[in-house]
């Protein structure tokens, strides 16, 4: 089915929008429940977005695929995107674990760019998931991407996104910029380790926090 079929594109976007609402609510419930039972909230904030039409088309083009509805559904996994920003490094894996155990979110596959950062220095934990959406015609399953990272990783990624990631001519980026961004991501990694160490020391103090 070609992309210029406006009716089908609109109805697809309605499905994506429904999946985003469900995913956001599900993650908020899981986070609230965690906070209640552990007296600690590992989530700084949750950000949601639907990928713009232009970005969807760019991604199909980058992947060398025809601009069809079927290719969006099959190959663009992050039309629905949710970012969970955590305080400390161990919190990221805590949240990954909670999502993996969730009955309502099915993990299709995952990429640990914290263990294996991208060449750019990008670090984050990605989960590609499937979310059930109950429509009048029945249940459909919609794919979504959840990015989980620390505030420090989020700081780096947000600025890198503006400085280099979306730069229209990547080959024209000065080597200095690429190298310094990579060096900055190493600094971020050290900071995350240090903060995790410090909070570990404080948590081990024998003090009643209620
Ligand atoms: P935007 O504008 O952020 O949405 P896949 O088909 O999922 O296997 P894909 O989509 O290339 O392949 O997945 P990948 O590389 O695992 O993750 C893509 C997303 O991660 C990007 O989405 C960015 O959000 C983020 N990302 C990946 N690499 C970098 C990087 O070097 N710097 C920054 N700042 N973000 C990065 P989009 O759609 O490319 O962009």
Coordinates of N, CA, C and O in Angstrom, one line a residue, residues 46-114:
X46 N 9.6 11.0 32.2 CA 9.3 10.2 31.1 C 8.9 11.1 29.9 O 8.1 12.0 30.1
X47 N 9.5 10.9 28.7 CA 9.2 11.8 27.6 C 8.6 10.9 26.5 O 9.2 9.8 26.2
X48 N 7.5 11.4 25.9 CA 6.9 10.6 24.8 C 6.8 11.4 23.5 O 6.6 12.6 23.6
X49 N 6.9 10.7 22.4 CA 6.7 11.4 21.1 C 6.3 10.4 20.0 O 6.6 9.2 20.1
X50 N 5.6 11.0 19.1 CA 5.3 10.3 17.8 C 6.2 10.8 16.8 O 6.4 12.0 16.7
X51 N 6.9 9.9 16.1 CA 7.9 10.4 15.1 C 7.2 11.2 14.0 O 6.1 10.8 13.5
X52 N 7.8 12.3 13.5 CA 7.2 13.1 12.5 C 7.2 12.4 11.2 O 8.0 11.5 10.9
X53 N 6.2 12.8 10.3 CA 6.1 12.2 9.0 C 7.4 12.3 8.2 O 7.9 11.3 7.6
X54 N 8.1 13.4 8.3 CA 9.4 13.6 7.6 C 10.4 12.7 8.1 O 11.1 12.1 7.3
X55 N 10.5 12.5 9.5 CA 11.5 11.6 10.0 C 11.2 10.1 9.6 O 12.1 9.3 9.4
X56 N 9.9 9.8 9.6 CA 9.6 8.4 9.1 C 10.0 8.2 7.7 O 10.7 7.2 7.4
X57 N 9.8 9.2 6.8 CA 10.2 9.1 5.4 C 11.7 9.0 5.3 O 12.3 8.2 4.6
X58 N 12.4 9.8 6.1 CA 13.9 9.8 6.1 C 14.4 8.4 6.5 O 15.4 7.9 5.9
X59 N 13.8 7.8 7.5 CA 14.3 6.5 8.0 C 14.1 5.5 6.9 O 15.0 4.7 6.6
X60 N 12.9 5.5 6.2 CA 12.7 4.5 5.1 C 13.7 4.7 4.0 O 14.3 3.7 3.5
X61 N 14.0 6.0 3.7 CA 15.0 6.3 2.7 C 16.4 5.8 3.1 O 17.0 5.2 2.3
X62 N 16.7 6.1 4.3 CA 18.1 5.6 4.9 C 18.2 4.1 4.8 O 19.3 3.6 4.5
X63 N 17.1 3.4 5.0 CA 17.1 1.9 5.0 C 17.0 1.4 3.6 O 16.9 0.2 3.4
X64 N 16.8 2.3 2.6 CA 16.7 1.9 1.2 C 15.3 1.2 0.9 O 15.3 0.3 0.0
X65 N 14.3 1.6 1.6 CA 13.0 1.0 1.5 C 12.0 1.9 0.8 O 12.1 3.1 0.9
X66 N 11.0 1.3 0.1 CA 10.0 2.0 -0.6 C 9.1 2.7 0.5 O 8.9 2.1 1.6
X67 N 8.5 3.8 0.1 CA 7.7 4.6 1.1 C 6.3 4.0 1.1 O 5.4 4.6 0.5
X68 N 6.1 2.9 1.8 CA 4.8 2.3 1.9 C 4.4 2.1 3.3 O 5.2 2.1 4.3
X69 N 3.0 2.0 3.5 CA 2.5 1.8 4.9 C 3.1 0.5 5.5 O 3.5 0.4 6.6
X70 N 3.1 -0.6 4.6 CA 3.6 -1.9 5.1 C 5.1 -1.8 5.6 O 5.4 -2.4 6.6
X71 N 5.9 -1.0 4.9 CA 7.3 -0.8 5.3 C 7.4 0.0 6.6 O 8.3 -0.3 7.4
X72 N 6.5 0.9 6.8 CA 6.5 1.7 8.1 C 6.2 0.7 9.2 O 7.0 0.6 10.2
X73 N 5.2 -0.1 9.1 CA 4.8 -1.0 10.1 C 5.9 -2.1 10.4 O 6.2 -2.4 11.5
X74 N 6.5 -2.5 9.3 CA 7.5 -3.6 9.4 C 8.8 -3.1 9.9 O 9.5 -3.8 10.7
X75 N 9.3 -2.0 9.4 CA 10.7 -1.6 9.6 C 11.0 -0.4 10.4 O 12.1 -0.1 10.8
X76 N 10.0 0.5 10.6 CA 10.2 1.7 11.4 C 9.7 1.4 12.8 O 8.5 1.5 13.1
X77 N 10.6 1.0 13.7 CA 10.2 0.5 15.0 C 10.0 1.6 16.0 O 9.5 1.3 17.1
X78 N 10.4 2.8 15.7 CA 10.3 3.9 16.7 C 9.4 5.0 16.3 O 9.6 6.1 16.7
X79 N 8.3 4.7 15.6 CA 7.3 5.7 15.3 C 6.7 6.2 16.7 O 6.6 7.3 17.0
X80 N 6.5 5.2 17.6 CA 6.1 5.5 18.9 C 7.4 5.4 19.8 O 8.1 4.4 19.8
X81 N 7.8 6.5 20.4 CA 9.0 6.5 21.2 C 8.8 7.0 22.6 O 8.1 8.1 22.8
X82 N 9.3 6.3 23.6 CA 9.2 6.7 25.0 C 10.6 6.7 25.5 O 11.3 5.7 25.3
X83 N 10.9 7.8 26.2 CA 12.3 7.8 26.9 C 12.1 7.9 28.4 O 11.3 8.8 28.9
X84 N 12.7 7.0 29.1 CA 12.6 7.0 30.5 C 14.0 7.4 31.0 O 15.0 6.7 30.8
X85 N 14.0 8.6 31.7 CA 15.3 9.1 32.2 C 15.4 8.8 33.7 O 14.5 9.2 34.5
X86 N 16.4 8.1 34.1 CA 16.6 7.7 35.4 C 17.7 8.5 36.2 O 18.5 9.1 35.5
X87 N 17.7 8.4 37.5 CA 18.7 9.2 38.2 C 20.1 8.5 38.1 O 21.1 9.1 37.7
X88 N 20.2 7.2 38.5 CA 21.5 6.6 38.6 C 21.6 5.4 37.7 O 20.6 4.8 37.3
X89 N 22.8 5.0 37.4 CA 23.1 3.9 36.4 C 22.3 2.6 36.8 O 21.6 2.0 36.0
X90 N 22.4 2.2 38.1 CA 21.7 0.9 38.4 C 20.2 1.0 38.2 O 19.5 0.0 38.0
X91 N 19.6 2.3 38.3 CA 18.2 2.5 38.1 C 17.8 2.1 36.7 O 16.7 1.6 36.4
X92 N 18.7 2.3 35.7 CA 18.4 2.0 34.3 C 18.1 0.5 34.2 O 17.0 0.1 33.6
X93 N 18.9 -0.3 34.8 CA 18.7 -1.8 34.7 C 17.5 -2.2 35.6 O 16.9 -3.2 35.2
X94 N 17.3 -1.5 36.6 CA 16.1 -1.8 37.5 C 14.8 -1.6 36.6 O 13.9 -2.4 36.6
X95 N 14.8 -0.5 35.9 CA 13.6 -0.2 35.0 C 13.5 -1.2 33.9 O 12.4 -1.7 33.5
X96 N 14.7 -1.6 33.3 CA 14.7 -2.6 32.2 C 14.0 -3.9 32.7 O 13.2 -4.5 32.1
X97 N 14.5 -4.3 33.9 CA 14.0 -5.5 34.6 C 12.5 -5.4 34.8 O 11.7 -6.4 34.5
X98 N 12.0 -4.3 35.2 CA 10.5 -4.1 35.5 C 9.8 -4.3 34.2 O 8.7 -5.0 34.1
X99 N 10.3 -3.7 33.1 CA 9.6 -3.7 31.8 C 9.6 -5.2 31.3 O 8.6 -5.7 30.8
X100 N 10.8 -5.8 31.4 CA 10.9 -7.2 31.0 C 9.8 -8.1 31.6 O 9.3 -9.1 31.0
X101 N 9.5 -7.8 32.9 CA 8.6 -8.7 33.7 C 7.1 -8.3 33.5 O 6.2 -9.0 33.9
X102 N 6.9 -7.1 32.8 CA 5.5 -6.6 32.6 C 4.7 -7.6 31.7 O 5.2 -8.1 30.7
X103 N 3.4 -7.8 32.2 CA 2.6 -8.7 31.4 C 2.0 -8.0 30.2 O 1.6 -8.6 29.2
X104 N 1.9 -6.6 30.2 CA 1.3 -5.9 29.2 C 2.2 -5.4 28.1 O 1.7 -4.9 27.0
X105 N 3.5 -5.4 28.4 CA 4.5 -4.9 27.4 C 5.3 -6.1 27.0 O 6.0 -6.7 27.8
X106 N 5.3 -6.5 25.7 CA 6.1 -7.6 25.2 C 7.4 -7.1 24.6 O 7.4 -6.4 23.6
X107 N 8.6 -7.5 25.2 CA 9.9 -7.1 24.6 C 10.2 -8.0 23.4 O 10.2 -9.2 23.5
X108 N 10.4 -7.3 22.3 CA 10.7 -8.1 21.0 C 12.2 -8.3 20.9 O 12.7 -9.3 20.6
X109 N 13.0 -7.2 21.1 CA 14.4 -7.3 21.3 C 15.0 -6.1 21.9 O 14.3 -5.1 22.1
X110 N 16.3 -6.2 22.4 CA 16.9 -5.1 23.1 C 18.3 -4.8 22.7 O 19.0 -5.7 22.1
X111 N 18.7 -3.6 22.9 CA 20.1 -3.2 22.5 C 20.7 -2.5 23.7 O 20.2 -1.4 24.1
X112 N 21.8 -3.0 24.3 CA 22.4 -2.3 25.4 C 23.6 -1.5 24.9 O 24.7 -1.9 24.9
X113 N 23.2 -0.2 24.6 CA 24.3 0.7 24.2 C 25.0 1.3 25.4 O 25.8 2.3 25.2
X114 N 24.7 0.8 26.6 CA 25.5 1.3 27.7 C 26.7 0.3 27.9 O 27.8 0.8 28.0

